PDB file of C-alpha atoms in Angstrom:
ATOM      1  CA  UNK F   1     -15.096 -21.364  11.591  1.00 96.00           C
ATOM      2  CA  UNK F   2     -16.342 -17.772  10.847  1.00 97.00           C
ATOM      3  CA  UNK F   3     -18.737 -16.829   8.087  1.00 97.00           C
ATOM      4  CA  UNK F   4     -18.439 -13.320   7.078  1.00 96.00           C
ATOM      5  CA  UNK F   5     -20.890 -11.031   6.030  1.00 93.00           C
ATOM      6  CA  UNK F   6     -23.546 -13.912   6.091  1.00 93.00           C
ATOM      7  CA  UNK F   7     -26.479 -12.444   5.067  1.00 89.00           C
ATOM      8  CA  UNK F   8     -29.192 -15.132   4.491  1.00 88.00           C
ATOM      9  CA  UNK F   9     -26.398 -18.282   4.258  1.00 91.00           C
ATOM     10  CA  UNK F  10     -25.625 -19.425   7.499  1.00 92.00           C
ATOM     11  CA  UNK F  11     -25.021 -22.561   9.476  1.00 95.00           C
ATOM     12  CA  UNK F  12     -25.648 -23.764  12.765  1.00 94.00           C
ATOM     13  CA  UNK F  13     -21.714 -24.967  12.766  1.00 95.00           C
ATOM     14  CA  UNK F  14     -20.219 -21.422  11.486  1.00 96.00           C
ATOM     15  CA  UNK F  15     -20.042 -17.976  13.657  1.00 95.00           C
ATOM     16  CA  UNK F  16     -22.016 -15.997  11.726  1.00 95.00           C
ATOM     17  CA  UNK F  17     -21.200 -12.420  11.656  1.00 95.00           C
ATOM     18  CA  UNK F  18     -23.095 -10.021   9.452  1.00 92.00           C
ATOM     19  CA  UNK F  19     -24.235  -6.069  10.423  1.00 88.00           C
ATOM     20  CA  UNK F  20     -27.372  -6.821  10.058  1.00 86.00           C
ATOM     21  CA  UNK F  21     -28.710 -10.101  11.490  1.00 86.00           C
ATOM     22  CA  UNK F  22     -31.427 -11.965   9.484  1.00 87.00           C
ATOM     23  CA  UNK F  23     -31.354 -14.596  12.025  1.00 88.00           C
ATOM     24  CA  UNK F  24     -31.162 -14.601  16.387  1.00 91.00           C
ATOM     25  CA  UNK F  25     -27.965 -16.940  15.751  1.00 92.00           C
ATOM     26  CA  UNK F  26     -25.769 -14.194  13.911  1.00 94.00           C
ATOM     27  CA  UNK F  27     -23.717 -11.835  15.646  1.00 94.00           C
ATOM     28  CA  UNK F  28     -24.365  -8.364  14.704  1.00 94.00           C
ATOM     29  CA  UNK F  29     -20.802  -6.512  14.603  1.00 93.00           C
ATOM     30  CA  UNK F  30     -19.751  -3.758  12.054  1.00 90.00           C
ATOM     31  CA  UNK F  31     -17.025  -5.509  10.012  1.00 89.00           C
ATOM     32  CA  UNK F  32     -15.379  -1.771   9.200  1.00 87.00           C
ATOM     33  CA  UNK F  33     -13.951  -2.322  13.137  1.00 91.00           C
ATOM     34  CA  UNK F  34     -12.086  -5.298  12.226  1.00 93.00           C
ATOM     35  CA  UNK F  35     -13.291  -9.472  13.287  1.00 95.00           C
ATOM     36  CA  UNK F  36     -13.973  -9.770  16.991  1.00 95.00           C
ATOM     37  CA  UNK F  37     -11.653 -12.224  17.279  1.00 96.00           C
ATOM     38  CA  UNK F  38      -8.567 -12.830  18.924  1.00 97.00           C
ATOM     39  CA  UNK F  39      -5.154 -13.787  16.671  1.00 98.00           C
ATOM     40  CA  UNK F  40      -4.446 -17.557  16.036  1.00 98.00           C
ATOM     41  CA  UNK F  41      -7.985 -18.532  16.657  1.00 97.00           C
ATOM     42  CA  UNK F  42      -9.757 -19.409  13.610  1.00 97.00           C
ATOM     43  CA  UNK F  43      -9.275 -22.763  11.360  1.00 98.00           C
ATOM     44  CA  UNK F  44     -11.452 -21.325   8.274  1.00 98.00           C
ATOM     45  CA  UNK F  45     -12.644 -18.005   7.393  1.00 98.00           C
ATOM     46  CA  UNK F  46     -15.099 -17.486   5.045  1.00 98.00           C
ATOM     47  CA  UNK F  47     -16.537 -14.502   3.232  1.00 97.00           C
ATOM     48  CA  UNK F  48     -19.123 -14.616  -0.260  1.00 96.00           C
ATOM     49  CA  UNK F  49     -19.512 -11.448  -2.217  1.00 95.00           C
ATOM     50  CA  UNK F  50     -18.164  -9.151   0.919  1.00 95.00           C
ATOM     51  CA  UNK F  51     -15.316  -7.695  -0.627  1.00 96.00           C
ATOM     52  CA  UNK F  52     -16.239  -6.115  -3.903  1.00 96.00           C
ATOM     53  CA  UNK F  53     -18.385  -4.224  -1.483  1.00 94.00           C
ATOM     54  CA  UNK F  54     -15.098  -2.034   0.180  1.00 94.00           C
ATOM     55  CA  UNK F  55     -13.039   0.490  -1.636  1.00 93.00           C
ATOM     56  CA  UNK F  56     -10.392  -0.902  -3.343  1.00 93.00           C
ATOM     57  CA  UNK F  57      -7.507   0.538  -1.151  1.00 94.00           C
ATOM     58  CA  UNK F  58      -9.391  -1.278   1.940  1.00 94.00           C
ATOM     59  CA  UNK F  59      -9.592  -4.489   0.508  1.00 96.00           C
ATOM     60  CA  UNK F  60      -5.740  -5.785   1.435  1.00 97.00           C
ATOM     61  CA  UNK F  61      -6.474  -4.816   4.982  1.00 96.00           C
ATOM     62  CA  UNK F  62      -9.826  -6.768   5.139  1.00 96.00           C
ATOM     63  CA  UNK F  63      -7.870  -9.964   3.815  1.00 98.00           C
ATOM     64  CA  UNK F  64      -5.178  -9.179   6.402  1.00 98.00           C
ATOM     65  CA  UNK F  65      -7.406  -9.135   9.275  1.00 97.00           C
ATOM     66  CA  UNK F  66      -9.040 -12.766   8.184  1.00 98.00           C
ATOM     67  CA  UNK F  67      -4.945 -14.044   8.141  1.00 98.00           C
ATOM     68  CA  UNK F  68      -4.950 -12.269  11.198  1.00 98.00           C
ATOM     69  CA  UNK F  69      -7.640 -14.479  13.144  1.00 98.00           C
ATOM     70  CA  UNK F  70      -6.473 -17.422  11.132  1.00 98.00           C
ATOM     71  CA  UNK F  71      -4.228 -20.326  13.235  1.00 98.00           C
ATOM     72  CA  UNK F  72      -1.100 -21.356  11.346  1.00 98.00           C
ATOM     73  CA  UNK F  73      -2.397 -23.727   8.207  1.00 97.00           C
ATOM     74  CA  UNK F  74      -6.184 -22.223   8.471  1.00 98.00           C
ATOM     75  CA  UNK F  75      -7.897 -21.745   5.347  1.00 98.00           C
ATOM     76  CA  UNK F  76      -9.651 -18.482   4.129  1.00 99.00           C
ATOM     77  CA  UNK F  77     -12.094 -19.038   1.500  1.00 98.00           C
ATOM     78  CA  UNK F  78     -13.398 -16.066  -0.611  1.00 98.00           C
ATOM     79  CA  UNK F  79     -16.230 -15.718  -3.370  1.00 98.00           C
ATOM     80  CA  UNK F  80     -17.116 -12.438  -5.527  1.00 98.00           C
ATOM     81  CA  UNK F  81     -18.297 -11.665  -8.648  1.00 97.00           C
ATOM     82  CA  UNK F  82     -16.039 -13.087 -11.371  1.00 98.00           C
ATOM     83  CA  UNK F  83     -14.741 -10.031 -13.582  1.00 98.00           C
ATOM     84  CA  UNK F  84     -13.623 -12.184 -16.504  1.00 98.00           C
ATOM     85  CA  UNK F  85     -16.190 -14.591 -16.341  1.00 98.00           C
ATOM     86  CA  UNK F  86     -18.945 -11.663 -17.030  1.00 98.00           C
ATOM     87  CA  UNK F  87     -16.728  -9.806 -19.732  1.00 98.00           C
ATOM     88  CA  UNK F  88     -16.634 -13.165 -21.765  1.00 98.00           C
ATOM     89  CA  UNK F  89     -20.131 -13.581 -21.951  1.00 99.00           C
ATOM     90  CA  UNK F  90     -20.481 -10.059 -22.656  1.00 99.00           C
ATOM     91  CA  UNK F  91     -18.322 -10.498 -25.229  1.00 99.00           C
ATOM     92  CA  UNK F  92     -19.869 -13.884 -26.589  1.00 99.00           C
ATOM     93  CA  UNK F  93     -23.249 -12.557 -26.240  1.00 99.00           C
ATOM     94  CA  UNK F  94     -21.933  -8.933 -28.573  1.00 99.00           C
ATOM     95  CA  UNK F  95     -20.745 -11.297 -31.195  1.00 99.00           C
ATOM     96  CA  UNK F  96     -24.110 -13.338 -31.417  1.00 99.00           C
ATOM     97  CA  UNK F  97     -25.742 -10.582 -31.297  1.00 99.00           C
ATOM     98  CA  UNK F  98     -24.153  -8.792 -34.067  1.00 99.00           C
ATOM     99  CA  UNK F  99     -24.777 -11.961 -36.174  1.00 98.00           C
ATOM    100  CA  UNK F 100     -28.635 -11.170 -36.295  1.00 98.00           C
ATOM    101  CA  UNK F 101     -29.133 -13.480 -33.314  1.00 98.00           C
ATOM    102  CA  UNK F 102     -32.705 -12.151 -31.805  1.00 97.00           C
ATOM    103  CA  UNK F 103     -32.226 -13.887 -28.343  1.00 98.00           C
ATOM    104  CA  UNK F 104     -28.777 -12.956 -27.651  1.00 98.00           C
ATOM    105  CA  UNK F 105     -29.588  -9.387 -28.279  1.00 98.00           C
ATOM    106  CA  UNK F 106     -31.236  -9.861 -25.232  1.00 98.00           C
ATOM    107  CA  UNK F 107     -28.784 -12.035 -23.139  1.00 98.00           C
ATOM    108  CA  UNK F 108     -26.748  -8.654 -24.399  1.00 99.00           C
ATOM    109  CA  UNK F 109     -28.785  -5.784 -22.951  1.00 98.00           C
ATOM    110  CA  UNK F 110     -28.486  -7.973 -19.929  1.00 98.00           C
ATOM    111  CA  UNK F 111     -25.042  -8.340 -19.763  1.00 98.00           C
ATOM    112  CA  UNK F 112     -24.206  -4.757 -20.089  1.00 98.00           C
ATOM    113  CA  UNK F 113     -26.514  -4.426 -16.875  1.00 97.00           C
ATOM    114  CA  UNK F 114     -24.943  -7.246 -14.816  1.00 97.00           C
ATOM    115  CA  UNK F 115     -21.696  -6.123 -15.491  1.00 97.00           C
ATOM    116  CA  UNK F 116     -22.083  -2.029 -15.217  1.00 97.00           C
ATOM    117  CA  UNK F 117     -24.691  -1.474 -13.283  1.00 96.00           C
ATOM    118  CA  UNK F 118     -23.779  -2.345  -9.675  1.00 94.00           C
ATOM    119  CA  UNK F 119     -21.062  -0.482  -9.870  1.00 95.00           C
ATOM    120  CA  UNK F 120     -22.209   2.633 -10.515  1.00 95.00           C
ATOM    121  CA  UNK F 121     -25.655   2.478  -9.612  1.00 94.00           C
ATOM    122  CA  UNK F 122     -27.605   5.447  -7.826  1.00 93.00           C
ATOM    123  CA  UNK F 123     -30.485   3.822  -6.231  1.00 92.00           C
ATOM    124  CA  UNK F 124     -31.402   0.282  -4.565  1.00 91.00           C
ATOM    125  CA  UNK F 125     -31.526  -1.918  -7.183  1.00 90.00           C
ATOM    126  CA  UNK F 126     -30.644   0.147  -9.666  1.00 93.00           C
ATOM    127  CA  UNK F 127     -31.239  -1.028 -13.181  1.00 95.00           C
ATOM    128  CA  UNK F 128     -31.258  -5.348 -12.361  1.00 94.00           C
ATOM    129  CA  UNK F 129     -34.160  -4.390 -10.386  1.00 92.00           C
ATOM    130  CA  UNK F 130     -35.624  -2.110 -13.410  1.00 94.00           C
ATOM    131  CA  UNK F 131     -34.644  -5.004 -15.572  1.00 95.00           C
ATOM    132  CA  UNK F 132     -36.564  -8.176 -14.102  1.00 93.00           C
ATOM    133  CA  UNK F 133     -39.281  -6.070 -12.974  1.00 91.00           C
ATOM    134  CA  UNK F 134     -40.550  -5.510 -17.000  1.00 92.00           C
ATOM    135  CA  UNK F 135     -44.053  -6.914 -17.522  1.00 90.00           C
ATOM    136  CA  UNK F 136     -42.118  -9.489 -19.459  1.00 91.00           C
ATOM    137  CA  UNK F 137     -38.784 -10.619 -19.218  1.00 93.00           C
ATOM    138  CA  UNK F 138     -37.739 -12.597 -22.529  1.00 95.00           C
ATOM    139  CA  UNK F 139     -34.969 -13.847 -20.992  1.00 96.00           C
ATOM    140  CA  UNK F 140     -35.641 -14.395 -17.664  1.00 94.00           C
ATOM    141  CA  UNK F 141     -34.034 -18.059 -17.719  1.00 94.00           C
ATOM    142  CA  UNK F 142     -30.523 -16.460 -19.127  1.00 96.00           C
ATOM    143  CA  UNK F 143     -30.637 -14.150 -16.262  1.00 96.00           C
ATOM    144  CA  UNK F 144     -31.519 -16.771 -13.631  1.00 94.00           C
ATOM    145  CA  UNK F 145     -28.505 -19.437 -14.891  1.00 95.00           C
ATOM    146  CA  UNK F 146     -26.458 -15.836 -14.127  1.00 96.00           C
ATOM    147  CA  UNK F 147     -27.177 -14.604 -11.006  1.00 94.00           C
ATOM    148  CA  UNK F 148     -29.208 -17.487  -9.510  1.00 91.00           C
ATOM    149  CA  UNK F 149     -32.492 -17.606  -8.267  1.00 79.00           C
ATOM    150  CA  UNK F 150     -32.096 -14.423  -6.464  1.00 81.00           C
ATOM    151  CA  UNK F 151     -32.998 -12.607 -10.014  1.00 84.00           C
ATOM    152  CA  UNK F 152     -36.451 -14.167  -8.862  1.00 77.00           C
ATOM    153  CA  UNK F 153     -36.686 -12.411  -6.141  1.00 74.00           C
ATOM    154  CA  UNK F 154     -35.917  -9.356  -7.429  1.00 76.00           C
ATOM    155  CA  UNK F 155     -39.000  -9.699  -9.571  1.00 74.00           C
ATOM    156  CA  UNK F 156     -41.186  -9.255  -6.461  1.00 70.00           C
ATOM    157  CA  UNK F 157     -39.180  -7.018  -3.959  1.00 61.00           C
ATOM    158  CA  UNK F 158     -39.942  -4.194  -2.870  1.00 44.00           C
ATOM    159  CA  UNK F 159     -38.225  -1.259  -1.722  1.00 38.00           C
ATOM    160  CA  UNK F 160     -38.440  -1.669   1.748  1.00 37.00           C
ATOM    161  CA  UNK F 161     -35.692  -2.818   3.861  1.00 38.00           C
ATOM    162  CA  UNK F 162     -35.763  -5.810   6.407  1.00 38.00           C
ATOM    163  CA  UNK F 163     -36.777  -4.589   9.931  1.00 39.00           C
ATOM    164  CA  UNK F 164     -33.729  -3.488  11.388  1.00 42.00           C
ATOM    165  CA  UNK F 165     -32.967  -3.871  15.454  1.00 42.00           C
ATOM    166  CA  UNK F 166     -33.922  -1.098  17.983  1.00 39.00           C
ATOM    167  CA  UNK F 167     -30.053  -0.138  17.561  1.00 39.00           C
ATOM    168  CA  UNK F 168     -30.237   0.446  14.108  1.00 45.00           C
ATOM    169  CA  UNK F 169     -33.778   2.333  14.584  1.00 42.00           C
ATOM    170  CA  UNK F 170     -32.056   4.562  16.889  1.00 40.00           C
ATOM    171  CA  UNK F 171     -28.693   4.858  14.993  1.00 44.00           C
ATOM    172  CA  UNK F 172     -30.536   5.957  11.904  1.00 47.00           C
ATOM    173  CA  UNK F 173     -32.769   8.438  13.653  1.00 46.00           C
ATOM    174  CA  UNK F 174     -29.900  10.064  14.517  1.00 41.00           C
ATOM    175  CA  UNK F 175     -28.292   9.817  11.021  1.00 51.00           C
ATOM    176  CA  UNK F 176     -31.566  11.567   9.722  1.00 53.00           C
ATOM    177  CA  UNK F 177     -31.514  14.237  12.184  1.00 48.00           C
ATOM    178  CA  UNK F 178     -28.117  14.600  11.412  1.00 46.00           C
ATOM    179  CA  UNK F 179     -29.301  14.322   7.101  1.00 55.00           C
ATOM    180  CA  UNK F 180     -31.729  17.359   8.007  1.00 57.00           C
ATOM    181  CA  UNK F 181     -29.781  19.809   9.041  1.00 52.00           C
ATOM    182  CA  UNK F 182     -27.350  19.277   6.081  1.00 53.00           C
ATOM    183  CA  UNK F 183     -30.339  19.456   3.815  1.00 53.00           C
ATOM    184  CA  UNK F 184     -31.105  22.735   5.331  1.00 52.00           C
ATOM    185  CA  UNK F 185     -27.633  23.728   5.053  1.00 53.00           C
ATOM    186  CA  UNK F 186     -26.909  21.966   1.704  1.00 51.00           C
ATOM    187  CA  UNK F 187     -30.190  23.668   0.213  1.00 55.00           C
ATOM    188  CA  UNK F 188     -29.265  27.397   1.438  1.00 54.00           C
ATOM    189  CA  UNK F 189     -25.821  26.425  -0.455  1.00 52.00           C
ATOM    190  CA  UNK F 190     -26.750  24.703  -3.601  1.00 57.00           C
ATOM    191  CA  UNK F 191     -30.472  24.772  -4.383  1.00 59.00           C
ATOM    192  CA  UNK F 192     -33.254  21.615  -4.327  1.00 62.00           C
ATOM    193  CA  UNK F 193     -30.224  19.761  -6.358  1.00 66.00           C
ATOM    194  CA  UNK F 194     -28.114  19.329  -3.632  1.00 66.00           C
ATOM    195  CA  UNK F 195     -30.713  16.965  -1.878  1.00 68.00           C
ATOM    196  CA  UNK F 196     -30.564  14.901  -4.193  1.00 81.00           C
ATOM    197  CA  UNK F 197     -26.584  14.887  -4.231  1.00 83.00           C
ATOM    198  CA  UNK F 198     -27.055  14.461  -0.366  1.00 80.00           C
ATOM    199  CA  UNK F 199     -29.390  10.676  -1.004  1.00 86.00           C
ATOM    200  CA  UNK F 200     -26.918   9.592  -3.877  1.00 88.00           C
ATOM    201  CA  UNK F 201     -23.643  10.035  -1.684  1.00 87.00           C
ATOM    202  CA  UNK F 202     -25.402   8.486   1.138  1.00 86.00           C
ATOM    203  CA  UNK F 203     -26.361   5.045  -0.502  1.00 86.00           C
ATOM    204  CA  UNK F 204     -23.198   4.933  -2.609  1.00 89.00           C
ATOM    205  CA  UNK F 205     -21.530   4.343   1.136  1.00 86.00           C
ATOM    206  CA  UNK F 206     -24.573   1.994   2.163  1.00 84.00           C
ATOM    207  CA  UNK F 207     -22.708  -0.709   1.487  1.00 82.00           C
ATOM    208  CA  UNK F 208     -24.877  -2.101  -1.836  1.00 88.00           C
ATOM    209  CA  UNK F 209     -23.123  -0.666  -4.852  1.00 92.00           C
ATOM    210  CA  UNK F 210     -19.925  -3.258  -5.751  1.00 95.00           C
ATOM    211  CA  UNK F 211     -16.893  -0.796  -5.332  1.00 95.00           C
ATOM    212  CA  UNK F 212     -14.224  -3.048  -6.986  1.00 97.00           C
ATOM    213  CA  UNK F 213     -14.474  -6.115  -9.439  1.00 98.00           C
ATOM    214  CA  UNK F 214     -11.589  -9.171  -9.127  1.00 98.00           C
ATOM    215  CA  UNK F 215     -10.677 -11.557 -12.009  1.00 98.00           C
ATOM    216  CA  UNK F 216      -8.321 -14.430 -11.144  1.00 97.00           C
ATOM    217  CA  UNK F 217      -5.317 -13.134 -11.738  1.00 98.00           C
ATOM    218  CA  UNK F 218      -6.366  -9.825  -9.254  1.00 98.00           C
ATOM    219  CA  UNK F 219      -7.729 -11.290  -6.442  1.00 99.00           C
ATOM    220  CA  UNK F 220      -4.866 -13.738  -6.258  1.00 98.00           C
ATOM    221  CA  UNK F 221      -2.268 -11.118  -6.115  1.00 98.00           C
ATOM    222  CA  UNK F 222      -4.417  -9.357  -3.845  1.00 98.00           C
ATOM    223  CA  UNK F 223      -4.454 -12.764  -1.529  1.00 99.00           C
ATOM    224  CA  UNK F 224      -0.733 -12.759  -2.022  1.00 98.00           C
ATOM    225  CA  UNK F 225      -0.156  -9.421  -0.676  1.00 98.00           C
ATOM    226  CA  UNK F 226      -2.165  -9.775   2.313  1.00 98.00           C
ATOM    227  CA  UNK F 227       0.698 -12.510   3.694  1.00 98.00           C
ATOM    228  CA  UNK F 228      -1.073 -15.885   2.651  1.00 98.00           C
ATOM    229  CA  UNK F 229       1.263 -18.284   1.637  1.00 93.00           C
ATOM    230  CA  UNK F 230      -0.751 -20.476  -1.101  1.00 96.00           C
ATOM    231  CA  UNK F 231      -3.547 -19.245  -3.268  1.00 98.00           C
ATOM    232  CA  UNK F 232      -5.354 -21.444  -5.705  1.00 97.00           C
ATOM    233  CA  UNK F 233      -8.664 -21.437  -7.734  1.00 97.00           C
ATOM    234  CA  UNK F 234     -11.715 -23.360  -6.751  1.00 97.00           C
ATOM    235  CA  UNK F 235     -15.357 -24.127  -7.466  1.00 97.00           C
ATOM    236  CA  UNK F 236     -18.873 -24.257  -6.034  1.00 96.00           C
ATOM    237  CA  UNK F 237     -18.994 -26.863  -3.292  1.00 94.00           C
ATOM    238  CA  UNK F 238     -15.644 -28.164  -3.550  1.00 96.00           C
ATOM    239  CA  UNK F 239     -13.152 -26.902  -1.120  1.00 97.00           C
ATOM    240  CA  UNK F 240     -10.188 -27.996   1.320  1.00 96.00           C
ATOM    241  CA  UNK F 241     -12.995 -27.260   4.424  1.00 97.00           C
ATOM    242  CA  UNK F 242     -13.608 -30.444   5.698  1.00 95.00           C
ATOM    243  CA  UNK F 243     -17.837 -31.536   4.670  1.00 95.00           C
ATOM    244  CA  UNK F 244     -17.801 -27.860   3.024  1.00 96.00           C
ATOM    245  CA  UNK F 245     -20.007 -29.046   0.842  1.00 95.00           C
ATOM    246  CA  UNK F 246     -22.742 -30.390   3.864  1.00 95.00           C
ATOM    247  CA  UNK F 247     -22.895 -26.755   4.538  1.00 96.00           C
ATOM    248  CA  UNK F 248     -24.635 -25.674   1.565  1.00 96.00           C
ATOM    249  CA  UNK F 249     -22.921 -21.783   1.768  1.00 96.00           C
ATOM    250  CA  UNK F 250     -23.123 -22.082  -2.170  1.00 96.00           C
ATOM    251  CA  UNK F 251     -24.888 -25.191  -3.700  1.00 96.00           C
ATOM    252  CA  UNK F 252     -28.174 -25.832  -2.240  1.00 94.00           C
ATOM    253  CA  UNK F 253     -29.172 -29.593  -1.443  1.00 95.00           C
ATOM    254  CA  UNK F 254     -31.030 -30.018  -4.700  1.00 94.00           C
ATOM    255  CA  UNK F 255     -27.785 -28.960  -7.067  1.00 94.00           C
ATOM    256  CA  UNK F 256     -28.553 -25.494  -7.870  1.00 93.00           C
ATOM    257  CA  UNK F 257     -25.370 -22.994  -7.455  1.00 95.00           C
ATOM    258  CA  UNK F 258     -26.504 -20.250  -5.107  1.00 94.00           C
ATOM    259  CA  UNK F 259     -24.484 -17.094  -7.017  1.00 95.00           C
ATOM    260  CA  UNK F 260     -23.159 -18.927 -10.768  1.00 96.00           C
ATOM    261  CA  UNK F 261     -21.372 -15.910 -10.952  1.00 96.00           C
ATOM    262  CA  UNK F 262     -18.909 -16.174  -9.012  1.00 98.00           C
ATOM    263  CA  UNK F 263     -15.023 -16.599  -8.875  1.00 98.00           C
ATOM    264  CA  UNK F 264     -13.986 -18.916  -5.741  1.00 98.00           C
ATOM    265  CA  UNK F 265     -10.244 -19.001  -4.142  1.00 98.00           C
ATOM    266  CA  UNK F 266      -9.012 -20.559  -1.354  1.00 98.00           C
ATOM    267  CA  UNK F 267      -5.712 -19.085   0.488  1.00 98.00           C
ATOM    268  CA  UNK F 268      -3.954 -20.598   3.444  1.00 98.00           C
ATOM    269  CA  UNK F 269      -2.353 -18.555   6.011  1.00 97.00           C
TER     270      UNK F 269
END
């Protein structure tokens, strides 16, 4: 069983492959090069909020390579941000809004940021992180029942990055060498402005900002396309993964749904 793109949900049980290891147990590996597995040899693949992260036109092959790995029968399971889920509650929240409702002008304003801004934001963050870290957030419950508790922790984060590995230390000091010259270059070309042109187009390829958005109908075409045979709409915590829910990849023990905002589908190769 392979857990893609892991990030701070892993499992003892899983391989856990993410690019940047927040534990000793996951495998570092750049998922751009494909899974470093052979074909056939996977019962379940798994991947949460990984694929709104690739340009759309790179999505079908991402979804191929998981059938790829998968044995005859094996399950791929896949979570992202749920398109129409977000647009109805912007929609709901509009309405109230309209009506003269105080608190669901706020619900509103936030809406409008959850579904815009990680699309096109500029910056880490962007405006979410502007958003919960007001000196008060009305709301903050709304937002919470939204996103989960990691709306909490954008309260108190900071800009700085987890410690990377010495490989990633060395990788981007030669990225910035690399970024220097262009500024130099870049400057002599455009002016000051093009520095800042130079930091935007770098972090809009970081790998943060969501690239695509899938509804139900989208991703299960998508799913389709890729060669699975059977694609079908699930929940939080309830899969086809035998003791998927002991694993706690998206409910924690006491109840609480790690991303609420999510669409979950399950496709067998």
């Amino acid at each position: 069983m392979i857990n893609l793109g892991c990030g701070s949900r892993f499992h003892s049980d899983w391989i856990n492959i993410d690019c940047v290891a927040q534990d000793p147990s996951v495998l570092v590996h750049d998922l751009s090069k494909g899974i470093p597995f052979g074909d056939n040899t996977c019962d379940v693949v798994y991947q949460s909020h990984v694929l709104e992260h690739l340009p759309r036109n790179a999505a079908k092959g991402m979804l191929q390579e998981c059938r790829r790995v998968l044995r005859p029968g094996g399950i791929l399971r896949v979570a992202v941000p749920d398109l129409e889920q977000v647009c109805r509650m912007y929609l709901q929240k509009l309405e109230a809004a309209l009506a003269g409702d105080v608190a669901a002008a706020h619900d509103h304003e936030w809406m409008v940021v959850e579904l815009i801004d990680q699309c096109i934001r500029q910056k880490s963050g962007g405006a979410m992180r502007e958003y919960l870290q007001r000196d008060s957030v009305p709301n903050l419950d709304f937002v919470v029942a939204r996103i989960g508790e990691e709306a909490r922790g954008l309260i108190n984060k900071t800009s700085s990055p987890t410690s990377p590995s010495l490989v990633l230390k060395v990788k981007q000091a030669v990225r910035d060498a690399v970024d220097n010259t262009r500024r130099v270059a870049l400057r002599l070309l455009g002016g000051p402005q093009s520095d800042n042109a130079l930091e935007i187009g770098r972090f809009r390829i970081s790998g943060e900002p969501h690239l695509w958005m899938y509804d139900r109908l989208s991703l299960k075409v998508l799913l389709l396309d890729a060669g699975f045979s059977t694609v079908e709409a699930s929940q939080a915590g309830v899969s086809e993964v035998e003791n998927w829910a002991n694993y706690h990849l998206e409910v924690l023990p006491d109840g609480r749904i790690i991303k609420p905002d999510s669409l979950y589908m399950e496709a067998k190769k």
